[in-house]
XYZ file of N, CA and C in Angstrom:
636
model
N 128.063 3.293 -74.592
C 127.428 1.988 -74.667
C 126.494 1.800 -73.491
N 126.904 2.193 -72.338
C 126.088 2.076 -71.128
C 124.874 2.977 -71.196
N 125.061 4.161 -71.770
C 123.929 5.089 -71.901
C 122.864 4.502 -72.789
N 123.281 3.849 -73.909
C 122.310 3.251 -74.829
C 121.525 2.161 -74.132
N 122.180 1.315 -73.296
C 121.462 0.242 -72.589
C 120.455 0.826 -71.611
N 120.832 1.865 -70.920
C 119.892 2.479 -69.982
C 118.677 3.048 -70.701
N 118.939 3.617 -71.875
C 117.811 4.172 -72.652
C 116.848 3.080 -73.071
N 117.411 1.932 -73.530
C 116.547 0.802 -73.952
C 115.731 0.287 -72.794
N 116.357 0.180 -71.611
C 115.636 -0.306 -70.419
C 114.524 0.660 -70.042
N 114.818 1.949 -70.104
C 113.807 2.957 -69.760
C 112.625 2.878 -70.691
N 112.902 2.700 -71.975
C 111.800 2.580 -72.945
C 110.956 1.345 -72.670
N 111.630 0.266 -72.295
C 110.883 -0.972 -72.003
C 109.976 -0.785 -70.802
N 110.483 -0.073 -69.778
C 109.656 0.165 -68.574
C 108.454 1.019 -68.908
N 108.666 2.065 -69.709
C 107.552 2.945 -70.094
C 106.508 2.186 -70.880
N 106.982 1.333 -71.835
C 106.039 0.543 -72.640
C 105.234 -0.389 -71.756
N 105.896 -0.992 -70.755
C 105.180 -1.898 -69.842
C 104.131 -1.173 -69.031
N 104.466 0.012 -68.549
C 103.484 0.775 -67.783
C 102.282 1.167 -68.625
N 102.551 1.553 -69.901
C 101.448 1.936 -70.794
C 100.521 0.754 -71.042
N 101.107 -0.449 -71.249
C 100.297 -1.650 -71.513
C 99.437 -1.993 -70.304
N 100.030 -1.849 -69.106
C 99.261 -2.144 -67.873
C 98.101 -1.184 -67.698
N 98.335 0.095 -68.014
C 97.273 1.099 -67.894
C 96.130 0.798 -68.832
N 96.471 0.391 -70.076
C 95.414 0.058 -71.060
C 94.597 -1.127 -70.587
N 95.310 -2.144 -70.033
C 94.571 -3.326 -69.560
C 93.641 -2.966 -68.414
N 94.106 -2.086 -67.506
C 93.249 -1.682 -66.388
C 92.016 -0.936 -66.883
N 92.236 -0.056 -67.924
C 91.098 0.678 -68.487
C 90.085 -0.273 -69.082
N 90.611 -1.307 -69.846
C 89.689 -2.285 -70.455
C 88.921 -3.045 -69.402
N 89.610 -3.439 -68.316
C 88.939 -4.178 -67.259
C 87.875 -3.307 -66.595
N 88.189 -2.026 -66.437
C 87.206 -1.127 -65.826
C 85.982 -1.001 -66.690
N 86.210 -0.835 -68.023
C 85.084 -0.720 -68.957
C 84.261 -1.992 -68.946
N 84.961 -3.161 -68.996
C 84.254 -4.443 -68.989
C 83.460 -4.626 -67.715
N 84.060 -4.200 -66.581
C 83.344 -4.317 -65.312
C 82.097 -3.469 -65.295
N 82.233 -2.241 -65.824
C 81.062 -1.379 -65.890
C 79.971 -1.983 -66.745
N 80.392 -2.563 -67.911
C 79.405 -3.196 -68.794
C 78.699 -4.339 -68.089
N 79.489 -5.144 -67.338
C 78.878 -6.281 -66.651
C 77.933 -5.802 -65.558
N 78.341 -4.695 -64.845
C 77.454 -4.168 -63.816
C 76.159 -3.651 -64.416
N 76.287 -2.941 -65.577
C 75.094 -2.428 -66.252
C 74.192 -3.570 -66.691
N 74.777 -4.653 -67.257
C 73.994 -5.810 -67.696
C 73.306 -6.485 -66.524
N 74.048 -6.608 -65.386
C 73.465 -7.242 -64.206
C 72.302 -6.419 -63.669
N 72.463 -5.095 -63.679
C 71.383 -4.233 -63.207
C 70.159 -4.358 -64.092
N 70.418 -4.477 -65.409
C 69.301 -4.620 -66.362
C 68.570 -5.921 -66.126
N 69.354 -7.028 -65.934
C 68.721 -8.331 -65.678
C 67.904 -8.291 -64.404
N 68.444 -7.638 -63.350
C 67.713 -7.550 -62.086
C 66.423 -6.787 -62.259
N 66.480 -5.691 -63.054
C 65.276 -4.898 -63.305
C 64.232 -5.709 -64.047
N 64.707 -6.499 -65.074
C 63.760 -7.309 -65.847
C 63.122 -8.378 -64.972
N 63.952 -9.004 -64.079
C 63.395 -10.012 -63.193
C 62.375 -9.397 -62.255
N 62.662 -8.192 -61.752
C 61.725 -7.519 -60.856
C 60.424 -7.217 -61.561
N 60.532 -6.713 -62.817
C 59.324 -6.436 -63.587
C 58.536 -7.711 -63.840
N 59.264 -8.814 -64.111
C 58.588 -10.087 -64.354
C 57.835 -10.558 -63.131
N 58.452 -10.381 -61.927
C 57.764 -10.778 -60.701
C 56.525 -9.930 -60.475
N 56.649 -8.587 -60.756
C 55.483 -7.716 -60.594
C 54.357 -8.155 -61.500
N 54.705 -8.485 -62.763
C 53.689 -8.909 -63.721
C 53.037 -10.194 -63.262
N 53.858 -11.136 -62.736
C 53.304 -12.405 -62.268
C 52.377 -12.184 -61.094
N 52.782 -11.266 -60.188
C 51.942 -10.971 -59.027
C 50.627 -10.357 -59.454
N 50.679 -9.403 -60.410
C 49.447 -8.807 -60.922
C 48.558 -9.847 -61.563
N 49.144 -10.765 -62.308
C 48.355 -11.827 -62.931
C 47.696 -12.691 -61.898
N 48.414 -13.002 -60.808
C 47.838 -13.817 -59.742
C 46.670 -13.108 -59.087
N 46.804 -11.781 -58.871
C 45.703 -11.022 -58.284
C 44.483 -11.084 -59.164
N 44.645 -11.008 -60.461
C 43.520 -11.063 -61.387
C 42.792 -12.384 -61.304
N 43.539 -13.492 -61.213
C 42.913 -14.801 -61.111
C 42.135 -14.926 -59.813
N 42.656 -14.378 -58.724
C 41.964 -14.449 -57.440
C 40.635 -13.725 -57.494
N 40.575 -12.582 -58.178
C 39.337 -11.831 -58.295
C 38.297 -12.617 -59.064
N 38.698 -13.251 -60.161
C 37.757 -14.042 -60.969
C 37.232 -15.215 -60.173
N 38.124 -15.848 -59.416
C 37.711 -16.989 -58.604
C 36.707 -16.552 -57.557
N 36.918 -15.394 -56.967
C 35.988 -14.891 -55.968
C 34.621 -14.643 -56.548
N 34.561 -14.162 -57.785
C 33.272 -13.929 -58.433
C 32.521 -15.223 -58.637
N 33.241 -16.261 -59.085
C 32.583 -17.557 -59.268
C 32.041 -18.066 -57.947
N 32.806 -17.909 -56.864
C 32.371 -18.368 -55.557
C 31.101 -17.645 -55.137
N 31.037 -16.345 -55.452
C 29.841 -15.583 -55.115
C 28.629 -16.112 -55.849
N 28.795 -16.497 -57.129
C 27.689 -17.058 -57.894
C 27.204 -18.356 -57.268
N 28.150 -19.194 -56.798
C 27.771 -20.452 -56.176
C 26.971 -20.208 -54.912
N 27.428 -19.210 -54.111
C 26.725 -18.910 -52.873
C 25.321 -18.407 -53.155
N 25.161 -17.594 -54.221
C 23.854 -17.042 -54.553
C 22.884 -18.136 -54.970
N 23.395 -19.222 -55.521
C 22.528 -20.294 -56.005
C 22.248 -21.341 -54.939
N 22.748 -21.145 -53.722
C 22.621 -22.162 -52.687
C 21.490 -21.879 -51.713
N 20.527 -20.982 -52.061
C 19.477 -20.598 -51.133
C 18.321 -21.560 -51.023
N 18.174 -22.515 -51.960
C 17.078 -23.472 -51.897
C 17.244 -24.418 -50.715
N 16.129 -24.808 -50.110
C 16.169 -25.815 -49.049
C 16.498 -27.170 -49.672
N 17.469 -27.848 -49.110
C 17.852 -29.170 -49.582
C 17.124 -30.242 -48.794
N 16.945 -31.394 -49.420
C 16.207 -32.480 -48.781
C 16.796 -32.829 -47.427
N 18.129 -32.891 -47.340
C 18.781 -33.271 -46.091
C 18.607 -32.229 -44.990
N 18.185 -31.019 -45.342
C 17.987 -29.969 -44.345
C 16.561 -29.950 -43.797
N 15.668 -30.704 -44.428
C 14.251 -30.647 -44.070
C 13.815 -31.880 -43.279
N 13.036 -31.632 -42.231
C 12.365 -32.713 -41.513
C 10.970 -32.855 -42.126
N 10.703 -33.999 -42.720
C 9.459 -34.201 -43.464
C 8.568 -35.156 -42.698
N 7.356 -34.698 -42.382
C 6.384 -35.522 -41.665
C 5.032 -35.441 -42.353
N 4.158 -36.417 -42.085
C 2.824 -36.444 -42.686
C 1.798 -36.843 -41.632
N 0.641 -36.193 -41.665
C -0.441 -36.486 -40.714
C -1.765 -36.570 -41.460
N -2.707 -37.298 -40.878
C -4.045 -37.384 -41.448
C -4.796 -36.097 -41.131
N -5.186 -35.354 -42.159
C -5.864 -34.068 -41.965
C -7.280 -34.089 -42.526
N -7.847 -35.279 -42.679
C -9.207 -35.393 -43.217
C -10.213 -34.896 -42.185
N -11.163 -34.105 -42.648
C -12.225 -33.582 -41.796
C -13.498 -34.356 -42.093
N -14.225 -34.724 -41.059
C -15.458 -35.488 -41.238
C -16.426 -34.799 -42.192
N -16.931 -35.550 -43.117
C -17.862 -34.983 -44.088
C -17.213 -34.617 -45.404
N -15.879 -34.585 -45.450
C -15.183 -34.303 -46.709
C -15.409 -35.438 -47.700
N -15.542 -35.068 -48.955
C -15.708 -36.076 -49.994
C -14.382 -36.756 -50.343
N -13.293 -36.097 -50.002
C -11.961 -36.654 -50.256
C -11.163 -36.718 -48.952
N -10.204 -37.609 -48.927
C -9.304 -37.659 -47.797
C -8.157 -36.682 -48.009
N -7.574 -36.224 -46.902
C -6.464 -35.272 -46.974
C -5.340 -35.712 -46.039
N -4.136 -35.679 -46.569
C -2.938 -35.893 -45.760
C -2.136 -34.603 -45.805
N -1.824 -34.081 -44.622
C -1.010 -32.868 -44.540
C 0.465 -33.227 -44.416
N 1.303 -32.616 -45.262
C 2.741 -32.860 -45.237
C 3.431 -31.589 -44.744
N 4.401 -31.763 -43.856
C 5.106 -30.623 -43.265
C 6.585 -30.672 -43.622
N 7.097 -29.531 -44.064
C 8.535 -29.329 -44.245
C 9.012 -28.434 -43.109
N 9.923 -28.927 -42.258
C 10.500 -28.111 -41.200
C 11.984 -27.929 -41.467
N 12.401 -26.670 -41.459
C 13.801 -26.355 -41.738
C 14.663 -26.687 -40.525
N 15.530 -27.662 -40.679
C 16.449 -28.027 -39.616
C 17.892 -27.916 -40.041
N 18.146 -27.120 -41.091
C 19.489 -27.039 -41.663
C 20.411 -26.027 -41.012
N 19.883 -25.249 -40.043
C 20.735 -24.264 -39.378
C 20.944 -22.996 -40.174
N 20.222 -22.805 -41.256
C 20.337 -21.591 -42.063
C 18.986 -21.271 -42.669
N 18.813 -20.051 -43.133
C 17.602 -19.667 -43.839
C 17.633 -20.230 -45.251
N 16.509 -20.778 -45.719
C 16.452 -21.315 -47.079
C 15.057 -21.100 -47.648
N 14.912 -21.329 -48.940
C 13.641 -21.029 -49.604
C 13.088 -22.243 -50.345
N 11.763 -22.252 -50.484
C 11.050 -23.279 -51.234
C 10.129 -22.584 -52.220
N 10.069 -23.104 -53.428
C 9.231 -22.482 -54.450
C 8.678 -23.545 -55.381
N 7.374 -23.472 -55.658
C 6.755 -24.441 -56.564
C 6.040 -25.549 -55.812
N 5.844 -26.660 -56.507
C 5.170 -27.813 -55.923
C 6.182 -28.878 -55.490
N 5.844 -29.576 -54.414
C 6.619 -30.755 -54.038
C 6.178 -31.929 -54.914
N 7.087 -32.868 -55.089
C 6.726 -34.094 -55.794
C 6.180 -35.116 -54.805
N 5.082 -35.771 -55.161
C 4.443 -36.739 -54.265
C 4.101 -38.007 -55.043
N 4.526 -39.131 -54.496
C 4.189 -40.437 -55.077
C 3.672 -41.350 -53.969
N 2.642 -42.108 -54.290
C 2.127 -43.102 -53.360
C 2.628 -44.477 -53.788
N 3.205 -45.194 -52.837
C 3.584 -46.582 -53.090
C 2.378 -47.441 -52.743
N 1.922 -48.245 -53.714
C 0.720 -49.052 -53.509
C 0.969 -50.507 -53.883
N -0.004 -51.319 -53.581
C 0.078 -52.737 -53.924
C 0.036 -52.957 -55.429
N -0.348 -51.920 -56.175
C -0.421 -52.005 -57.632
C 0.710 -51.241 -58.315
N 1.671 -50.756 -57.527
C 2.783 -49.982 -58.088
C 2.759 -48.544 -57.592
N 3.596 -47.722 -58.200
C 3.716 -46.320 -57.780
C 2.659 -45.461 -58.465
N 2.008 -44.610 -57.674
C 0.991 -43.699 -58.189
C 1.454 -42.272 -57.929
N 1.672 -41.504 -58.990
C 2.153 -40.124 -58.863
C 0.992 -39.162 -58.731
N 1.102 -38.236 -57.780
C 0.071 -37.227 -57.579
C 0.200 -36.131 -58.625
N -0.945 -35.624 -59.063
C -0.967 -34.518 -60.007
C -1.070 -33.195 -59.251
N -0.514 -32.137 -59.822
C -0.611 -30.822 -59.199
C -2.035 -30.293 -59.317
N -2.475 -29.600 -58.278
C -3.841 -29.066 -58.270
C -4.007 -27.898 -59.230
N -2.908 -27.257 -59.611
C -2.972 -26.131 -60.538
C -3.135 -24.789 -59.868
N -3.226 -24.761 -58.532
C -3.354 -23.488 -57.820
C -2.037 -22.719 -57.871
N -2.145 -21.405 -57.743
C -0.960 -20.550 -57.794
C -0.056 -20.817 -56.592
N 1.236 -20.817 -56.842
C 2.198 -21.043 -55.763
C 2.906 -19.742 -55.397
N 3.320 -19.638 -54.157
C 4.039 -18.468 -53.660
C 5.338 -18.931 -53.004
N 6.483 -18.326 -53.361
C 7.751 -18.716 -52.728
C 7.682 -18.551 -51.209
N 8.318 -19.469 -50.514
C 8.321 -19.465 -49.056
C 9.766 -19.440 -48.572
N 10.060 -18.549 -47.621
C 11.389 -18.489 -47.007
C 11.265 -18.991 -45.572
N 12.060 -19.996 -45.243
C 12.012 -20.589 -43.913
C 13.294 -20.271 -43.152
N 13.139 -19.670 -41.975
C 14.273 -19.543 -41.079
C 14.491 -20.892 -40.401
N 15.645 -21.056 -39.791
C 15.924 -22.312 -39.106
C 14.863 -22.571 -38.031
N 14.232 -23.754 -38.092
C 13.194 -24.103 -37.131
C 11.783 -23.821 -37.606
N 11.615 -23.025 -38.665
C 10.278 -22.731 -39.181
C 9.801 -23.844 -40.104
N 8.479 -23.876 -40.350
C 7.913 -24.948 -41.162
C 6.818 -24.434 -42.087
N 6.512 -25.228 -43.105
C 5.442 -24.922 -44.046
C 4.730 -26.230 -44.375
N 3.452 -26.135 -44.752
C 2.636 -27.326 -44.971
C 2.032 -27.313 -46.377
N 1.650 -28.471 -46.830
C 0.842 -28.586 -48.044
C 0.008 -29.865 -47.936
N -1.026 -29.936 -48.768
C -1.948 -31.056 -48.669
C -1.893 -32.007 -49.845
N -2.205 -33.262 -49.557
C -2.356 -34.306 -50.574
C -3.794 -34.819 -50.480
N -4.544 -34.666 -51.555
C -5.936 -35.115 -51.574
C -6.053 -36.443 -52.339
N -6.923 -37.318 -51.842
C -7.094 -38.626 -52.481
C -8.552 -39.087 -52.287
N -9.033 -39.931 -53.166
C -10.424 -40.404 -53.042
C -10.546 -41.444 -51.925
N -11.624 -41.347 -51.151
C -11.870 -42.310 -50.091
C -12.473 -43.580 -50.678
N -12.058 -44.686 -50.152
C -12.579 -45.967 -50.630
C -13.888 -46.283 -49.898
N -14.999 -46.004 -50.558
C -16.320 -46.262 -49.977
C -17.069 -47.329 -50.770
N -16.311 -48.094 -51.535
C -16.931 -49.112 -52.385
C -17.260 -50.390 -51.624
N -16.664 -50.560 -50.457
C -16.874 -51.800 -49.713
C -15.900 -52.886 -50.119
N -15.145 -52.668 -51.192
C -14.154 -53.640 -51.633
C -12.811 -53.418 -50.951
N -11.900 -54.301 -51.243
C -10.580 -54.198 -50.611
C -9.772 -53.015 -51.140
N -10.022 -52.629 -52.388
C -9.340 -51.476 -52.960
C -7.846 -51.693 -53.191
N -7.141 -50.596 -53.417
C -5.692 -50.609 -53.658
C -4.994 -50.180 -52.368
N -4.168 -51.047 -51.824
C -3.529 -50.784 -50.538
C -2.354 -49.819 -50.706
N -2.301 -48.808 -49.813
C -1.210 -47.823 -49.829
C -0.150 -48.256 -48.813
N 1.108 -48.319 -49.239
C 2.183 -48.793 -48.367
C 3.187 -47.712 -47.976
N 3.170 -46.567 -48.643
C 4.133 -45.520 -48.292
C 3.896 -44.244 -49.074
N 4.436 -43.136 -48.557
C 4.333 -41.825 -49.185
C 5.740 -41.319 -49.488
N 6.017 -41.049 -50.760
C 7.336 -40.582 -51.190
C 7.239 -39.095 -51.507
N 8.055 -38.280 -50.834
C 7.990 -36.824 -50.980
C 9.341 -36.300 -51.471
N 9.286 -35.437 -52.492
C 10.483 -34.787 -53.025
C 10.303 -33.272 -52.922
N 11.117 -32.574 -52.138
C 10.978 -31.121 -52.027
C 11.126 -30.433 -53.387
N 10.553 -29.244 -53.545
C 10.681 -28.504 -54.810
C 12.147 -28.295 -55.198
N 12.423 -28.407 -56.484
C 13.766 -28.176 -57.044
C 14.814 -29.130 -56.492
N 14.375 -30.298 -56.023
C 15.288 -31.312 -55.538
C 15.045 -32.626 -56.261
N 16.032 -33.520 -56.201
C 15.899 -34.843 -56.813
C 15.932 -35.956 -55.765
N 16.374 -35.635 -54.551
C 16.421 -36.632 -53.490
C 15.081 -36.689 -52.780
N 14.550 -37.898 -52.617
C 13.236 -38.097 -52.017
C 13.340 -38.704 -50.625
N 12.251 -38.567 -49.862
C 12.137 -39.168 -48.537
C 10.825 -39.950 -48.487
N 10.869 -41.174 -47.983
C 9.674 -41.999 -47.845
C 9.221 -41.985 -46.388
N 7.965 -41.632 -46.173
C 7.393 -41.605 -44.819
C 6.159 -42.518 -44.792
N 5.734 -42.847 -43.581
C 4.536 -43.684 -43.439
C 3.303 -42.944 -43.930
N 2.408 -43.674 -44.553
C 1.159 -43.093 -45.025
C 0.162 -43.064 -43.868
N -0.293 -41.859 -43.456
C -1.169 -41.765 -42.283
C -2.670 -41.769 -42.612
N -3.014 -41.756 -43.897
C -4.412 -41.670 -44.290
C -5.098 -43.028 -44.332
N -6.196 -43.083 -45.066
C -6.929 -44.339 -45.219
C -6.024 -45.390 -45.837
N -6.254 -46.626 -45.466
C -5.343 -47.697 -45.870
C -5.426 -48.024 -47.349
N -6.570 -47.717 -47.976
C -6.750 -48.111 -49.373
C -7.350 -46.997 -50.214
N -7.157 -47.128 -51.514
C -7.800 -46.275 -52.510
C -8.828 -47.119 -53.261
N -9.891 -46.488 -53.729
C -10.850 -47.258 -54.523
C -10.242 -47.675 -55.856
N -10.671 -48.798 -56.369
C -10.196 -49.246 -57.671
C -10.919 -48.427 -58.739
N -10.153 -47.780 -59.613
C -10.739 -46.956 -60.670
C -10.371 -47.508 -62.036
N -11.211 -47.226 -62.993
C -10.933 -47.658 -64.357
C -10.398 -46.482 -65.166
N -9.629 -46.799 -66.167
C -9.076 -45.752 -67.023
C -7.775 -45.209 -66.467
N -7.119 -44.376 -67.272
C -5.827 -43.814 -66.878
C -5.982 -42.555 -66.054
N -4.830 -41.977 -65.684
C -4.837 -40.733 -64.920
C -4.756 -40.977 -63.433
N -4.284 -39.969 -62.724
C -4.116 -40.065 -61.283
C -5.348 -39.542 -60.568
N -5.709 -40.221 -59.490
C -6.835 -39.770 -58.670
C -6.350 -39.058 -57.417
N -5.051 -38.803 -57.333
C -4.443 -38.145 -56.185
C -3.856 -36.814 -56.639
N -4.081 -35.759 -55.855
C -3.560 -34.438 -56.215
C -2.749 -33.856 -55.061
N -1.762 -33.005 -55.409
C -0.944 -32.322 -54.422
C -1.185 -30.824 -54.545
N -1.390 -30.154 -53.411
C -1.646 -28.720 -53.400
C -0.375 -27.910 -53.235
N -0.505 -26.586 -53.314
C 0.667 -25.698 -53.210
C 1.170 -25.595 -51.783
N 2.368 -25.116 -51.630
C 2.917 -24.886 -50.303
C 2.107 -23.814 -49.578
N 1.865 -24.033 -48.300
C 1.178 -23.030 -47.495
C -0.284 -23.347 -47.238
N -0.808 -24.419 -47.819
C -2.218 -24.731 -47.605
C -2.435 -26.224 -47.453
N -3.449 -26.591 -46.693
C -3.815 -27.998 -46.512
C -5.325 -28.118 -46.729
N -5.705 -29.126 -47.466
C -7.135 -29.361 -47.659
C -7.644 -28.741 -48.941
N -8.881 -28.965 -49.204
C -9.494 -28.464 -50.435
C -9.553 -26.940 -50.404
N -9.198 -26.359 -51.519
C -9.196 -24.904 -51.609
C -7.910 -24.277 -51.155
N -6.872 -25.105 -50.746
C -5.560 -24.579 -50.370
C -5.480 -24.226 -48.905
C-alpha cells in the first residue's frame, strides 16, 4: 500500500515538472516573438524618420531655388535707393528749355536702370505727362554712389502772356511705381497751346539736351 502511494506521488511530481518545462518553453517562444516584433517596429520607425528627413531635405532645396529667383529679380534700382535731383540745363539760344534730372545710387548696392523714366509736370491747369523722345535706350548699371542723367525738354514761353504755371516735377524711375516730386528748376511757365498732346518730352538715360 505504501509503495503504491509513493508511486502516485512520484508520477505527480514528474507531471508537474513536465508542465513547468512546457510553460517555460512557451514563455521563451513568446518572448522571442515579442523581441522580434519590437525590433521590427524599431526598424520601421527608423526608416520612417529617414524618409521624413529626406523629404525635409527636398523641401529645403526647392525653397532655396525660389530664394535664388527672388534675388535674381532684385537688381533694379528702387525709388527709395535713388537720390533724385533736377537742375536747369537750358543753353542760351536753344529753341526749347531743358531740365536735367539726375539719379544717384545711394542704396549701398549695385543696381540697374533700363528704359525711360516717367515724368509728369504739375501745373496750374493740371498734370501734364511728358512723352518719350523715341531715342534708343541703353541699360545702365550704377555702383553705390554713381549717377546717371537724362533730360526733359519743354517749350519756352515767349508769347508775352502769363502762360501755364509749373508747380512741380514728378519723376518715376524705370520699372517702378513709386514717384518722387522735386522742385521745378526751369522756366516758371509753359506757353498756352491749342489742341491735344503733350509739348514736353523726356529723353533716354545717359543724355541731357536735344540729341541725347
